[in-house]
Amino acid sequence: MSRTLQRVMVIEDDLATAIVHSFMLKTRGYTVTLAESGEQALERIEHVHPDAIVLDLLLPGIDGFDVARELARRDSTSRIPILLVTGQQRLFEERARFRPQNIRRLLHKPCDREDLVSSLDAVLGNSPPSGESNHG
């Protein structure tokens, strides 16, 4: 499938990080929708129908693990792959054994464009276009 047809929801409360992730993905052909909280994401997801989600672990209110659990519980969203992004490695490790199956990869903040795009390509089954590296 062409990236231009694939929709990614970026769930990130830090506006600067959300804009950077959005820019990284848009320049590689993805269509991006932003949500700044877990609650907002859970409300919008049924209308957006993303092919993948880039999810911050630490969000105000409902955190990233709880968002992933709720999405895994819903029939309409349970198969959407999630890339969990965090600068809190220790917190992730403490809760990792309880992580839902829809969390396919962990990316550490700050993540560079190659890591973000190649991870998305991998979970979506995309091949990088010729001339693009698949390494970060």
Short mmCIF file of C-alpha atoms in Angstrom, two decimals:
data_model
loop_
_atom_site.label_atom_id
_atom_site.label_comp_id
_atom_site.label_asym_id
_atom_site.label_seq_id
_atom_site.Cartn_x
_atom_site.Cartn_y
_atom_site.Cartn_z
CA MET A 1 0.00 0.00 0.00
CA SER A 2 1.24 3.49 -0.77
CA ARG A 3 2.10 5.63 2.22
CA THR A 4 -0.04 8.43 0.79
CA LEU A 5 -3.07 6.29 1.46
CA GLN A 6 -2.04 5.41 5.01
CA ARG A 7 -3.30 7.39 7.98
CA VAL A 8 -1.35 7.78 11.19
CA MET A 9 -2.68 9.25 14.42
CA VAL A 10 -0.03 10.94 16.55
CA ILE A 11 -1.10 11.14 20.19
CA GLU A 12 1.23 13.55 21.95
CA ASP A 13 0.59 16.26 24.55
CA ASP A 14 3.79 18.21 23.84
CA LEU A 15 2.91 20.44 20.89
CA ALA A 16 6.50 20.82 19.65
CA THR A 17 7.03 17.04 19.60
CA ALA A 18 3.64 16.48 17.94
CA ILE A 19 4.52 18.96 15.19
CA VAL A 20 7.95 17.39 14.63
CA HIS A 21 6.51 13.85 14.43
CA SER A 22 3.75 15.06 12.13
CA PHE A 23 6.26 16.78 9.84
CA MET A 24 8.52 13.70 9.76
CA LEU A 25 5.62 11.51 8.69
CA LYS A 26 4.02 13.93 6.24
CA THR A 27 7.33 14.42 4.40
CA ARG A 28 7.42 10.66 3.90
CA GLY A 29 3.90 10.50 2.49
CA TYR A 30 1.74 9.61 5.47
CA THR A 31 -1.51 11.42 6.25
CA VAL A 32 -1.37 12.55 9.89
CA THR A 33 -4.03 13.38 12.47
CA LEU A 34 -3.01 14.81 15.84
CA ALA A 35 -4.56 14.26 19.25
CA GLU A 36 -3.19 15.97 22.35
CA SER A 37 -4.59 13.64 24.99
CA GLY A 38 -5.70 10.08 25.44
CA GLU A 39 -9.29 11.19 25.86
CA GLN A 40 -9.22 13.21 22.64
CA ALA A 41 -7.66 10.28 20.76
CA LEU A 42 -10.30 7.84 21.99
CA GLU A 43 -13.05 10.22 20.87
CA ARG A 44 -11.54 10.86 17.41
CA ILE A 45 -10.27 7.40 16.52
CA GLU A 46 -13.59 6.02 15.27
CA HIS A 47 -13.85 8.93 12.79
CA VAL A 48 -10.22 8.94 11.67
CA HIS A 49 -9.71 5.17 11.22
CA PRO A 50 -5.90 5.32 11.34
CA ASP A 51 -3.75 2.53 9.94
CA ALA A 52 -1.24 3.04 12.78
CA ILE A 53 -0.77 5.10 15.93
CA VAL A 54 2.26 6.88 17.36
CA LEU A 55 1.47 7.12 21.06
CA ASP A 56 3.26 8.99 23.84
CA LEU A 57 3.49 6.99 27.06
CA LEU A 58 3.08 9.93 29.44
CA LEU A 59 -0.11 11.81 28.73
CA PRO A 60 -2.26 13.88 31.07
CA GLY A 61 -5.30 11.96 32.27
CA ILE A 62 -5.34 8.62 30.48
CA ASP A 63 -1.74 7.51 29.88
CA GLY A 64 -0.42 5.70 26.81
CA PHE A 65 -0.76 2.20 28.27
CA ASP A 66 -4.39 2.84 29.18
CA VAL A 67 -5.13 4.25 25.71
CA ALA A 68 -3.56 1.15 24.14
CA ARG A 69 -5.56 -1.13 26.44
CA GLU A 70 -8.82 0.59 25.54
CA LEU A 71 -8.04 0.40 21.83
CA ALA A 72 -7.16 -3.30 22.19
CA ARG A 73 -10.51 -3.90 23.90
CA ARG A 74 -12.56 -2.38 21.05
CA ASP A 75 -13.27 -4.60 18.05
CA SER A 76 -12.98 -1.66 15.65
CA THR A 77 -9.49 -0.63 16.84
CA SER A 78 -7.89 -3.76 18.28
CA ARG A 79 -5.79 -4.50 15.21
CA ILE A 80 -4.30 -1.02 14.80
CA PRO A 81 -0.55 -1.26 15.43
CA ILE A 82 0.87 1.16 17.99
CA LEU A 83 4.35 2.62 18.26
CA LEU A 84 4.84 3.70 21.86
CA VAL A 85 7.17 6.67 22.24
CA THR A 86 8.74 7.54 25.57
CA GLY A 87 11.66 9.18 27.25
CA GLN A 88 10.80 7.20 30.40
CA GLN A 89 12.54 3.87 29.82
CA ARG A 90 12.30 2.84 33.47
CA LEU A 91 8.54 3.45 33.60
CA PHE A 92 8.10 1.47 30.41
CA GLU A 93 10.12 -1.44 31.79
CA GLU A 94 8.10 -1.43 35.03
CA ARG A 95 4.82 -1.71 33.12
CA ALA A 96 6.00 -3.66 30.05
CA ARG A 97 4.74 -7.03 31.23
CA PHE A 98 1.21 -5.58 31.29
CA ARG A 99 1.42 -4.01 27.84
CA PRO A 100 -1.33 -4.81 25.37
CA GLN A 101 -0.45 -6.80 22.24
CA ASN A 102 -1.29 -3.87 19.97
CA ILE A 103 1.90 -2.08 21.12
CA ARG A 104 4.24 -3.34 18.43
CA ARG A 105 7.35 -1.22 19.03
CA LEU A 106 8.95 1.07 21.56
CA LEU A 107 10.75 4.20 20.39
CA HIS A 108 12.86 6.34 22.69
CA LYS A 109 12.52 10.11 22.73
CA PRO A 110 13.85 11.95 21.00
CA CYS A 111 13.39 9.67 18.01
CA ASP A 112 14.81 10.59 14.64
CA ARG A 113 12.93 10.52 11.37
CA GLU A 114 14.52 7.30 10.12
CA ASP A 115 13.62 5.39 13.31
CA LEU A 116 10.07 6.68 13.27
CA VAL A 117 9.43 6.06 9.57
CA SER A 118 11.21 2.70 9.38
CA SER A 119 9.32 1.48 12.47
CA LEU A 120 6.01 2.56 10.95
CA ASP A 121 6.91 0.97 7.63
CA ALA A 122 7.78 -2.27 9.43
CA VAL A 123 4.52 -2.54 11.39
CA LEU A 124 2.49 -1.60 8.32
CA GLY A 125 4.37 -3.96 6.00
CA ASN A 126 5.69 -1.19 3.75
CA SER A 127 8.92 -1.37 1.81
CA PRO A 128 10.97 1.80 1.76
CA PRO A 129 10.87 3.50 -1.66
CA SER A 130 14.03 2.99 -3.68
CA GLY A 131 16.75 5.35 -2.59
CA GLU A 132 15.51 5.53 1.02
CA SER A 133 17.46 4.00 3.83
CA ASN A 134 15.70 1.66 6.22
CA HIS A 135 18.22 2.36 8.96
CA GLY A 136 18.33 5.18 11.53
#
